[in-house]
Structure formats: C-alpha cells, structure tokens
Amino acid sequence: MPEDLNWAIGGEAGDGIDSTGKIFAQALSRAGRHVFTSKDFASRIRGGYTAYKVRTSVDRVESVVDRLDILIALTERTIDENMDELHEGSVIIYDGERSTMQDVEVPDGMIGLSVPLQRLAEDAGGAIMANVVALGAACEVAQFPIENLDESLEKRFGDKGEAIVENNKEAARLGQQHVQEEYDHEFDYDIETTDEDYVLLNGDEAIGMGAIAAGCRFYSGYPITPATDVMEYLTGRIDQYGGKVVQAEDELSAINMALGAARAGARAMTATSGPGIDLMTETFGLVATTETPLVICDVMRSGPSTGMPTKQEQGDLNMTLYGGHGEIPRFVVAPTSVSECFWKTVEAFNYAEKYQTPVYLVSDLALAVTEQTFPPEAFDMDEVEIERGKVVDEDEIDSWLDERGRFQAHFSAADGISPRAFPGTTDGAHMTTGLEHDELGRRTEEEEVRLEQVEKRQRKVETAKEEEDWDYREFGDEDADALVISWGSNEGAMREALGFLDERGHDVRFISVPYIFPRPDLSEEIEAADDVIVVECNATGQFADVIEHDVLERVQRVNKYNGVRFKADELATEIENTLSGADAGAAEVEAE
Amino acid sequence: MSSDVRFTDFKSDKQPTWCPGCGDFGTMNGMMKALAETGNDPDNTFVVAGIGCSGKIGTYMHSYALHGVHGRALPVGIGVKLANPDLEVMVAGGDGDGYSIGAGHFVHAVRRNVDMSYVVMDNRIYGLTKGQASPTSRQDFETSTTPDGPQMPPVNPLALALASGATFIAQSFSSDAQRHAEIIQKAVEHDGFGFVNTYSPCVTFNDVDTYDYFRDSIVDLSEEDHDPHDREAAKEKILEGDKEYMGVIYQDDDSVPWEKREGIDQDMSDIPDGAPDDAMDLVREFY
C-alpha cells in the first residue's frame, strides 16, 4: 500500500477543475490527512488543458512527485498530458458515454473506470454535478469515507441552499455506488483518516492573512497572475478591521496610493508580479528616499516581459535587490513555504516600519498556487508582534523639533532611523521629497547634506544587520561534506529530496535562506563544505551569484557620492590613503 | 484645529525659486487662503505635488506634504485621504503632470470622486525643462521640440473631467487673487473631487498665453447667467472651446465621496500591538 496517494482531475479550463479539486483537497484535510496541491494551468479563461493535483498522506507532504494514482479525465487529452506520471495500476475515471470520450483507450496495465458522470448527475438533479459524481467514484476507489466529502460540499454550495447541497451529496453517492456495483475490483488504496485538525491554504492567502494579522489596513493593487489571490483574499476581509482594498487603474497608481496611505500612517501593502514590479520601480525609489515604510510583494512568474504568466520561476531576485536608479536601501525577504508566507509578511511590516524602508516580500507562483495543510497553531496569532518603530506623538515631538520649531522628519540619527510623525500630529507638519533633502525634508544639493543623508539611509541597514536575526533554516546532516543552499519555494522539494539522497547513500546539509537582503553570512558553512550547490528556479543562478559574492575576498573601495565627479588630485590622495591602509575597506571621499 | 489660522501659517520659510512674475505665486497664495478660510491648519493638511515648477509647491508651503514623481501625485493623495479621512488633502500639479504623464490617473481620480481638491497650474508649456510643448499648448505653438507647433489639438481638461463623471469642475486665473481663492475654496468645500484648472502664466517661455491674453479674454461665469448645477449648460460651455471661462462650471450637489460610500471613516494608522483579537477566525476559515 503506497504511503501517499496522488490524485488529479484534468480537463479544459472552464470545466470546474479548480473547484472540484479544492472540494476533494478540503475533504482530505478535514479528514485529518495532509495535503499538498498543485495546478497545471494555461493563460486562458476557457478551453486548453488544465489540471488540479492533490498529493495526500497521513505524514506531512512538502512537494509534488511524478506519480498519479487516480486520474479523473474529463478530456482524452488529460490522459495524454499525464502519461509520464501514470503507472501500472493507476486508475483512470472517465465518462465513456460522452461523445468525445467514447474512443478513449486506457493504456495497458492501467484500470479504466468508465462512469456515466453526466447521466448520473442528471439523475441527482442536474448535469452540472458531473464532477461531483466523479469525486464520489474516486472516494470509492481510494476507500475514502464519502461522508468527509459532504462537509466540503456544504462549504462549497452552502450559499446556494440546502437543496443544491443535498443534490450534490446524492451525486457523489451515485458515483460511489456505480463503482461499487459495476466494478468487481480490489483497489490498492485504503485512505486512512485521523483526528487531526488541519487548515488548507495557499501562499497568497497566507500573505493576505499575515497582512491583516500584522495590522495592514490599506492595500492597493492591479490584478496580475499569480498575485491576484492576495488582493482577492483581502477584499472584504480587511474591511472588517477598518481597512480597504483599492483596485487601482495600474501598478503605478497602486504603489503611489499605498505610498500615500503609508505616509498617512497606515500599514500599507501592494502585491504584483514581475511585470508590475517593473512599473512600480519608478516609485520604489521615491518610497525609499522618502523613507516610507511599505511592503511590496512580488509573486514571481516566468519572465522576461510577459513570459509565461502561469509558470514558475524565481527570476526577479536581481530586480528586487538592485532595481531602481541610484542607490537605495531596501530589504528583501523571501518566504520558503506557505506558512512562512504568513510569518514573513508579519516580519516585513515590522522591518518596514522599524527601519522606514520599502520591503520586498518575494514569493513565487509555486507558493502562490500550492495549497498545503497545517495545524492551525502554525498561524498562532498570539505570536504576532507589531513594532511600529520611532513614531512620535504630540507629547514627544518637542525633542525632534529644531531651534525654530520645525519637525526634523529626516533627522540624521546615529542609528540612521528618524522620528516619524503621522499627519494630524500637532507641530509635526513637514515636507518630504524624492529630491535629495535636508533633515527637514526640504530639497537640497548641498554636498554636506547630501553625504549626510546618503550615509544616514545606509546606516539603518547596518543597524538592522546588527539588531535582527537574519538566520536560515537548516535540514539534513549538519556535518555533511555536501552543502545545498536554496531560497523560496524550493525548500519543500529539497527537504523531500534529502530522503531520496539518503537512500542513495549521500549525506547532505541543506540550508534554506528566507532573507535575501540583509542575509545570513554563510561563509563559514561554505568553507566547511567540499561541494556547495545552490538550487534555484532560474537560468543564471541569481542567488548563487550573491552567495558567491559574499565569500569573495573584498576589494578595497574608493567611493564618491556627493554629486561631483572625481578630481585627479583628490583621487591620488584617496588612493594613497587606501594603499597605506589608513582608511582601507571603505574609504569615502568627503566633500571639501 | 485652531480657529485663528491665517493663510500665512501655510507659508514655509523657503523662498520660492519660481521666475519673478510666475503665475504659480498667485496659484499657491490662493491655495493657502482657501485652506485657511475652510478652517484647516498645517497639521491636518496634506499637500501632494508631482514634478515640474508646480511640484515645488510643497516646499514653499507649510503642511504635511509629499513631492513625488512626475504625474503620480493624484494616487498618492487618494492613498493619504483613504488612510485618514480626517485629513484635508490637496493635490497640485501642472499641465504636463496632470494631462500628459498623469492623464490616466486624472481620469480615474475623477471617476473615483474621493473628497479632495486638485489644482492644476496650467501654463500651456513645459517650464522647468525650458520650453517644450505641453498637452494644453496650442496647435501652432512653436517650441524647441515642436518647431512647427504640436500639430494636434490641445487636451481639453474640463471636457476630460466632464466625460469622466466629474462632480466639480472649475477654472481659475491665478492673477485674479480674490476670485481664484474663492474658486479653490469651493473646490475644498465640495464633497468629492474638486477639480480646478488654473491659468498660471509662464512669463519666461510662453509669449502667447500671457497675463494680457487671459485678462483680455477671460469670461467670469459669476457675471454670466450660468447655473453650475445644470450639467447640459456646463457641457455647452466646456465644449465651446473658444472662450476662457473662470468660475465653477459644474457642481453636483448630490455628490457623495467614494470613501463615504465605501464606509471608510477610520484613521487607519491606529492599529493594535498584535494581531486582532478575533484573528484566529481568519485561520479557521481554512478548515
């Protein structure tokens, strides 16, 4: 008996594949089984192949595998598309009475169950329930108690009235009975149920939930695959906490609205995918230089340009690390699992406000569309802490006013972090601008002020590096000679891969890194290993590049950023100083 | 909010770097007067501007203010207002800012009808980049980048606003200090998006749309028999195209701001120290 069961329903987009798959996944979750779902989908509304896959086990499941045990095939193409994953003994459920399915040939060694899905659905009250008939048939094959399906059906159709729910339950029973009566076959599956309580959700939903928990009250966005689920989750729900979702006219507007809300004191967020980040990059610099706390979520997909909107990639790391003209402090945080999507969102808001910087929350399509089971304690709301940083109110503001009583919103504090006064605070009125500015937020091109403000903004990154725990998650054998490093959604598959590698005699140490910038210093771990492998879902190894960069011998640097080009005599002096080691490492040319 | 606020309280100690005689001085004075007259003070006011000569306004005024990127001031203002509906939000822009790079945002800000005011300093030229054609430049207006003129009709911002469902449309002239301040005040008092296109002449680069030109051609609607609540009459005035009107051209007294319709009335900056008390309900939804 296999330890896990892999099930799928496939057909054309518009066939109700997603909702049918979700009903089954929820039924399994409610029966105390772990579930991991994945989707094959194309960028179209109707037609084209699409599938919803469910992997389930009583143990935790962290990834997809290349095996399908039960397939509900609503089209002949579904069988072709999944041929690689089907195996001897796989069960294929299809409606042999459908004109398009009459000539289906079940591959050798597999078990074909022709179930009159449409006819039985009509018997139960309507052809629309054909997929539910198939679910009932699948329950019989898997020996999964059909009662578990009932609750899912109630949840899915409860809004439509008791009669609809009852009809669906009946449809499932008819599918189950058909298999019982027509097929005299012992199936290999016997799905165990447990008393565990699990919740089932995907990465986008976890990000939305994290945002509400973290006190986010303003969300503006523009729909884009695969980030839209964040917005759809928040819509309606955030209102219950006094917040609002605004669908903006474009991404430029979305990030600017969020910026406005953040300056008004709200915890604000926008989410998009790579092409949207491109558009937002203009304002990203403004957010950073005005030191506005903002969470910008990038749910990556395949690029460049519009690339493959419904396919996975981790190709935007360089953009989030380096995107934008000029030099801008920013944090980049990348959750590594669905539950981490929740926790890293909470952290992102805290970093944004404590350090008054934009924070890129980098997720990816694989996390976004993967539904996974967790015990509810994985989202223990009592653990959520909200840190708003240096917000000053009317009682404290006096100490942040200059000698003429003006609020110093960009005060060059030793830790690089200025006071914040939310609009409405008496005596806090101040200007801020994307132009270089002084401590009062007023534009300036004065060299001294420019240097001070650049250094001030960089200092808060140094403060954050010291104050926060930029750690990593570790799996496998700590003393192994082989070290694998990855980031983002690869963690689950890699954790399972450790088991396969172990079976094949390889000891591997696996480090999963959720922080891209600032990030943990892995030099010791890298030096201790013979082989270092960086796993990521892109062509050029963007994270491998930064990891490599971190362990390189540092070159000495001469930098100038006061707005004036290098002068020969000044350069000679600086290089001389650097050569003699007087100011090695980070010699900075000060303005005269 | 103190009752003894004077319009000079909205003035910062920075000296404007606008050219002597620039129309923007008058535009800004009117904005400050209107804010003071409507009972606001610098600590409850948020002024947003984009890029260009108009964008400098936040520096010269004293209030909470943001000087953003070109064309995107309106979304910032909307975000501020929705996050804290108690704030008085005023957005300032130029004709390039509002009708070229930001035209998309303009249309949607009008549609959204958030309770704020939007003052466009329309000088029919790009000033800070030293004299190129703007979206409101005349078809035959010769500039460094359009030696034969733009050869296309200027944008009619009032028509664009009307077509987008505006609830308040006005036009003003920065040099008529009293009327200008009155018109902006009406925009501030309007329950919804108060749009004021203000002729704000550029004395350095525009020798066609000058103070003299506007003085000679402007028609004050308060001296005409115009009912701003009559949308058909407003439409006629706006589409006539050969007259420079001043005054409130259209106002819908039944306007309800978007945020009110959406039930937004809280200051969103006020949040608990941890997750909301009932936050585990959010988790249980996924059972």
Coordinates of N, CA, C and O in Angstrom, one line a residue, chain A residues 30 155 198-201 205 213 215 217 233 237 241 244 247 249-250 253 256-257 260-261 263 265 282 286 376 379 381 386 388 404 406 422-435 442-443, chain B residues 13-14 42-43 46 56 58-59 62-69 72 75-76 78-80 82-84 87 105 108 112 258 262 264 266 268-269 271-276 278-280 282-283 285-287:
Chain A
R30 N -10.0 17.9 6.0 CA -10.9 17.8 7.2 C -10.9 16.4 7.8 O -11.3 16.2 8.9
K155 N -19.7 23.3 2.4 CA -18.9 24.5 2.4 C -18.9 25.2 1.1 O -19.0 26.4 0.9
Y198 N -6.7 20.2 10.5 CA -5.8 20.9 9.7 C -6.5 22.1 9.0 O -7.7 22.0 8.7
V199 N -5.7 23.1 8.6 CA -6.3 24.1 7.7 C -5.6 24.0 6.4 O -4.4 23.5 6.3
L200 N -6.2 24.4 5.3 CA -5.7 24.2 4.0 C -5.7 25.5 3.3 O -6.7 26.1 3.1
L201 N -4.5 26.0 2.9 CA -4.4 27.3 2.3 C -3.2 27.4 1.4 O -2.3 26.6 1.5
E205 N -2.9 33.4 0.0 CA -3.8 33.5 1.1 C -3.1 33.7 2.4 O -3.5 34.6 3.3
A213 N -3.1 40.2 10.0 CA -2.6 40.0 11.4 C -1.6 41.1 11.8 O -1.6 41.5 12.9
G215 N -1.6 44.1 11.0 CA -2.2 45.4 11.1 C -2.2 46.2 9.8 O -2.4 47.4 9.7
R217 N -3.8 47.8 6.8 CA -5.1 48.3 6.7 C -5.4 48.9 5.3 O -6.5 49.1 4.9
Y233 N -8.1 37.8 -1.5 CA -8.3 37.3 -0.1 C -8.6 38.6 0.8 O -9.5 38.5 1.6
R237 N -12.4 41.0 3.6 CA -11.9 40.7 4.9 C -11.3 41.9 5.6 O -11.5 42.1 6.8
Y241 N -11.7 45.0 9.6 CA -10.7 45.6 10.6 C -10.5 47.0 10.3 O -9.5 47.6 10.8
K244 N -9.1 48.8 3.8 CA -9.7 48.8 2.5 C -8.7 48.3 1.4 O -7.5 48.6 1.5
Q247 N -8.7 48.7 -5.9 CA -8.2 48.2 -7.2 C -7.8 49.5 -8.0 O -8.7 50.2 -8.5
E249 N -5.9 51.9 -11.1 CA -6.0 51.8 -12.6 C -4.8 51.2 -13.2 O -4.8 50.8 -14.3
D250 N -3.7 51.2 -12.5 CA -2.5 50.5 -13.0 C -1.5 50.3 -11.8 O -1.8 50.8 -10.7
S253 N -0.2 53.6 -10.2 CA -1.1 54.2 -9.2 C -1.2 53.3 -8.0 O -1.2 53.9 -6.9
N256 N 1.7 54.1 -5.7 CA 1.6 55.5 -5.2 C 0.5 55.7 -4.2 O 0.6 56.4 -3.2
M257 N -0.6 55.0 -4.4 CA -1.7 55.0 -3.4 C -1.2 54.4 -2.1 O -1.5 55.0 -1.0
G260 N 1.0 56.8 -0.3 CA 0.2 57.9 0.3 C -0.4 57.4 1.6 O -0.3 58.0 2.7
A261 N -1.0 56.2 1.6 CA -1.6 55.6 2.8 C -0.5 55.4 3.9 O -0.7 55.6 5.1
R263 N 2.3 57.0 4.2 CA 2.7 58.3 4.8 C 1.6 58.9 5.8 O 1.9 59.6 6.7
G265 N 0.2 57.1 7.8 CA 0.4 56.3 9.0 C -0.2 54.9 9.0 O 0.0 54.1 9.9
E282 N 9.7 52.9 -10.7 CA 9.8 54.3 -10.7 C 9.5 54.9 -9.3 O 10.3 55.7 -8.7
L286 N 11.2 56.5 -4.9 CA 10.6 57.6 -4.1 C 10.3 57.1 -2.7 O 10.5 57.8 -1.7
P376 N -3.6 24.5 12.8 CA -3.9 25.9 12.9 C -2.8 26.7 13.8 O -2.6 27.8 13.5
F379 N -0.3 29.1 12.6 CA -0.6 30.5 12.4 C -1.1 31.1 13.7 O -2.1 31.8 13.8
M381 N -1.9 33.4 16.3 CA -2.0 34.8 16.2 C -1.4 35.5 17.5 O -1.1 36.7 17.4
I386 N 3.6 43.5 16.8 CA 3.7 44.6 15.9 C 4.6 45.7 16.4 O 4.4 46.1 17.6
R388 N 6.1 49.3 15.6 CA 5.9 50.4 14.7 C 7.1 51.4 14.6 O 7.1 52.4 13.9
R404 N 14.0 76.3 15.5 CA 12.9 77.2 15.0 C 11.6 76.5 15.1 O 10.6 76.9 14.6
R406 N 10.8 73.4 13.9 CA 10.4 72.7 12.8 C 10.7 71.2 13.0 O 11.8 70.8 13.5
F422 N 2.9 61.0 12.3 CA 1.7 60.8 11.3 C 1.0 62.1 11.1 O 0.9 63.0 12.0
P423 N 0.6 62.4 9.9 CA -0.2 63.6 9.6 C -1.3 63.8 10.6 O -2.0 62.8 11.0
G424 N -1.5 65.0 11.1 CA -2.5 65.2 12.1 C -1.9 65.4 13.5 O -2.5 66.0 14.4
T425 N -0.6 65.1 13.6 CA 0.2 65.3 14.8 C 0.5 66.8 14.9 O 1.1 67.3 14.0
T426 N 0.1 67.4 16.0 CA 0.4 68.8 16.2 C 1.9 69.1 16.2 O 2.7 68.4 16.8
D427 N 2.3 70.1 15.4 CA 3.7 70.5 15.3 C 4.5 69.6 14.4 O 5.7 69.8 14.3
G428 N 3.9 68.6 13.8 CA 4.7 67.6 13.0 C 4.7 67.9 11.6 O 5.4 67.2 10.8
A429 N 4.0 69.0 11.1 CA 3.9 69.2 9.7 C 5.3 69.3 9.1 O 6.2 70.0 9.6
H430 N 5.5 68.6 8.0 CA 6.8 68.6 7.3 C 6.6 68.2 5.9 O 5.7 67.5 5.5
M431 N 7.7 68.5 5.1 CA 7.7 68.2 3.7 C 8.6 67.0 3.5 O 9.5 66.7 4.3
T432 N 8.3 66.1 2.5 CA 9.3 65.2 2.1 C 9.3 65.1 0.6 O 8.3 65.3 0.0
T433 N 10.4 64.7 0.0 CA 10.5 64.7 -1.4 C 11.5 63.7 -1.9 O 12.4 63.2 -1.2
G434 N 11.3 63.3 -3.2 CA 12.2 62.4 -3.8 C 13.5 63.1 -4.2 O 14.5 62.4 -4.6
L435 N 13.5 64.4 -4.2 CA 14.8 65.1 -4.4 C 15.6 64.9 -3.1 O 15.1 64.6 -2.0
R442 N 13.4 69.2 3.1 CA 13.4 70.2 2.0 C 14.5 70.0 1.0 O 15.6 69.6 1.4
R443 N 14.3 70.2 -0.3 CA 15.2 69.8 -1.3 C 16.6 70.6 -1.1 O 16.6 71.7 -0.6
Chain B
D13 N 9.4 78.7 5.3 CA 10.4 79.8 5.3 C 11.3 79.6 4.0 O 12.3 80.3 4.0
K14 N 11.0 78.8 3.1 CA 11.8 78.6 1.9 C 11.3 79.7 0.9 O 10.1 79.8 0.7
P42 N -2.0 73.7 9.2 CA -0.9 72.9 8.6 C -0.9 71.5 9.1 O -0.5 70.6 8.4
D43 N -1.2 71.3 10.4 CA -1.1 69.9 11.0 C -2.2 68.9 10.6 O -2.0 67.7 10.8
F46 N -2.6 67.8 4.1 CA -1.6 67.1 3.4 C -1.6 67.6 1.9 O -2.6 67.5 1.3
K56 N 7.1 72.1 -7.0 CA 7.9 72.7 -5.9 C 7.0 73.2 -4.8 O 7.5 73.6 -3.8
G58 N 5.0 72.1 -2.5 CA 5.0 71.6 -1.2 C 6.2 72.1 -0.4 O 6.1 72.2 0.9
T59 N 7.3 72.5 -1.0 CA 8.4 73.1 -0.3 C 8.1 74.5 0.2 O 8.7 74.9 1.2
H62 N 3.7 75.3 4.1 CA 3.9 74.6 5.4 C 2.7 73.7 5.7 O 1.6 74.2 6.0
S63 N 2.9 72.4 5.6 CA 1.9 71.4 6.0 C 2.6 70.1 5.9 O 3.8 70.0 5.6
Y64 N 1.8 69.0 6.1 CA 2.4 67.7 5.8 C 2.3 67.7 4.3 O 1.3 68.1 3.6
A65 N 3.5 67.3 3.7 CA 3.5 67.3 2.2 C 4.4 66.3 1.6 O 5.4 65.8 2.2
L66 N 4.1 65.9 0.4 CA 5.0 65.0 -0.3 C 5.1 65.5 -1.8 O 4.2 65.9 -2.4
H67 N 6.4 65.5 -2.2 CA 6.7 65.9 -3.5 C 7.2 64.6 -4.2 O 8.2 64.0 -3.9
G68 N 6.3 64.1 -5.1 CA 6.5 62.8 -5.6 C 7.2 62.7 -7.0 O 8.1 63.5 -7.3
V69 N 6.7 61.7 -7.8 CA 7.3 61.6 -9.1 C 6.3 62.1 -10.1 O 5.1 62.4 -9.8
R72 N 2.2 61.4 -10.8 CA 1.6 60.4 -9.9 C 1.1 61.0 -8.6 O 0.9 60.2 -7.6
P75 N -2.7 59.6 -7.2 CA -2.9 58.4 -6.4 C -2.3 58.5 -5.0 O -2.9 58.0 -4.1
V76 N -1.2 59.3 -4.9 CA -0.7 59.5 -3.5 C -1.7 60.2 -2.7 O -2.0 59.8 -1.5
I78 N -4.9 60.2 -3.0 CA -6.0 59.3 -2.7 C -5.7 58.4 -1.6 O -6.5 58.1 -0.6
G79 N -4.4 57.8 -1.6 CA -4.0 57.0 -0.5 C -4.0 57.6 0.8 O -4.4 57.1 1.8
V80 N -3.5 58.9 0.8 CA -3.5 59.7 2.1 C -4.9 59.8 2.6 O -5.2 59.5 3.8
L82 N -7.7 58.2 2.0 CA -8.4 56.9 2.4 C -7.9 56.4 3.7 O -8.6 55.9 4.5
A83 N -6.6 56.6 3.9 CA -5.9 56.1 5.1 C -6.3 56.9 6.3 O -6.4 56.4 7.4
N84 N -6.6 58.2 6.1 CA -7.1 59.1 7.2 C -8.0 60.1 6.7 O -7.6 61.2 6.3
L87 N -8.0 64.0 7.3 CA -7.1 65.0 6.8 C -7.7 65.7 5.6 O -8.5 65.2 4.8
H105 N -4.2 58.7 -14.6 CA -4.6 58.9 -13.1 C -5.7 59.9 -13.0 O -6.5 59.8 -12.1
H108 N -9.1 58.5 -13.7 CA -9.6 57.6 -12.7 C -9.8 58.3 -11.3 O -10.6 57.9 -10.5
R112 N -13.3 58.3 -9.4 CA -13.3 57.8 -8.0 C -14.0 58.7 -7.1 O -14.6 58.3 -6.1
W258 N -16.4 58.9 -2.6 CA -16.2 57.5 -2.7 C -16.0 56.8 -1.4 O -16.6 55.8 -1.1
E262 N -18.0 53.9 0.5 CA -17.4 52.6 0.8 C -17.3 52.4 2.3 O -16.7 51.4 2.8
I264 N -15.6 54.1 4.5 CA -14.2 54.3 5.1 C -14.3 55.6 6.0 O -14.6 56.7 5.5
Q266 N -12.4 55.5 9.3 CA -11.4 55.4 10.4 C -10.1 55.9 10.0 O -9.7 55.8 8.8
M268 N -6.6 54.9 9.7 CA -6.0 53.5 9.6 C -4.7 53.4 10.3 O -4.1 52.4 10.3
S269 N -4.2 54.5 10.8 CA -2.9 54.5 11.4 C -3.0 53.9 12.8 O -2.0 53.5 13.4
I271 N -3.7 51.0 15.0 CA -3.8 49.5 15.0 C -3.3 49.0 16.3 O -2.6 49.6 17.0
P272 N -3.7 47.7 16.6 CA -3.3 47.2 17.9 C -1.9 46.7 17.9 O -1.2 46.7 16.9
D273 N -1.3 46.3 19.1 CA 0.1 45.9 19.2 C 0.3 44.5 18.7 O 1.5 44.1 18.5
G274 N -0.8 43.8 18.5 CA -0.6 42.4 18.0 C -1.7 42.2 17.0 O -2.4 43.1 16.6
A275 N -1.9 40.9 16.7 CA -3.0 40.6 15.7 C -4.3 40.9 16.4 O -4.4 40.9 17.6
P276 N -5.4 41.2 15.6 CA -6.7 41.5 16.2 C -7.2 40.3 17.0 O -6.8 39.2 16.8
D278 N -9.8 38.6 17.3 CA -10.5 37.5 16.7 C -9.8 37.0 15.5 O -10.3 36.3 14.6
A279 N -8.4 37.2 15.4 CA -7.7 36.8 14.2 C -7.7 35.3 14.0 O -7.5 34.9 12.8
M280 N -7.8 34.5 15.0 CA -7.8 33.0 14.8 C -9.0 32.6 13.9 O -9.0 31.6 13.2
L282 N -9.7 34.0 11.2 CA -9.2 34.1 9.8 C -8.5 32.7 9.5 O -8.6 32.3 8.3
V283 N -7.9 32.1 10.5 CA -7.3 30.8 10.2 C -8.4 29.7 10.1 O -8.3 28.9 9.2
E285 N -11.2 29.8 9.0 CA -11.9 29.8 7.7 C -11.3 28.8 6.8 O -12.0 28.4 5.8
F286 N -10.1 28.4 7.0 CA -9.5 27.5 6.0 C -9.6 26.0 6.4 O -9.0 25.1 5.9
Y287 N -10.5 25.7 7.5 CA -10.8 24.3 7.8 C -11.5 23.6 6.6 O -12.3 24.2 6.0

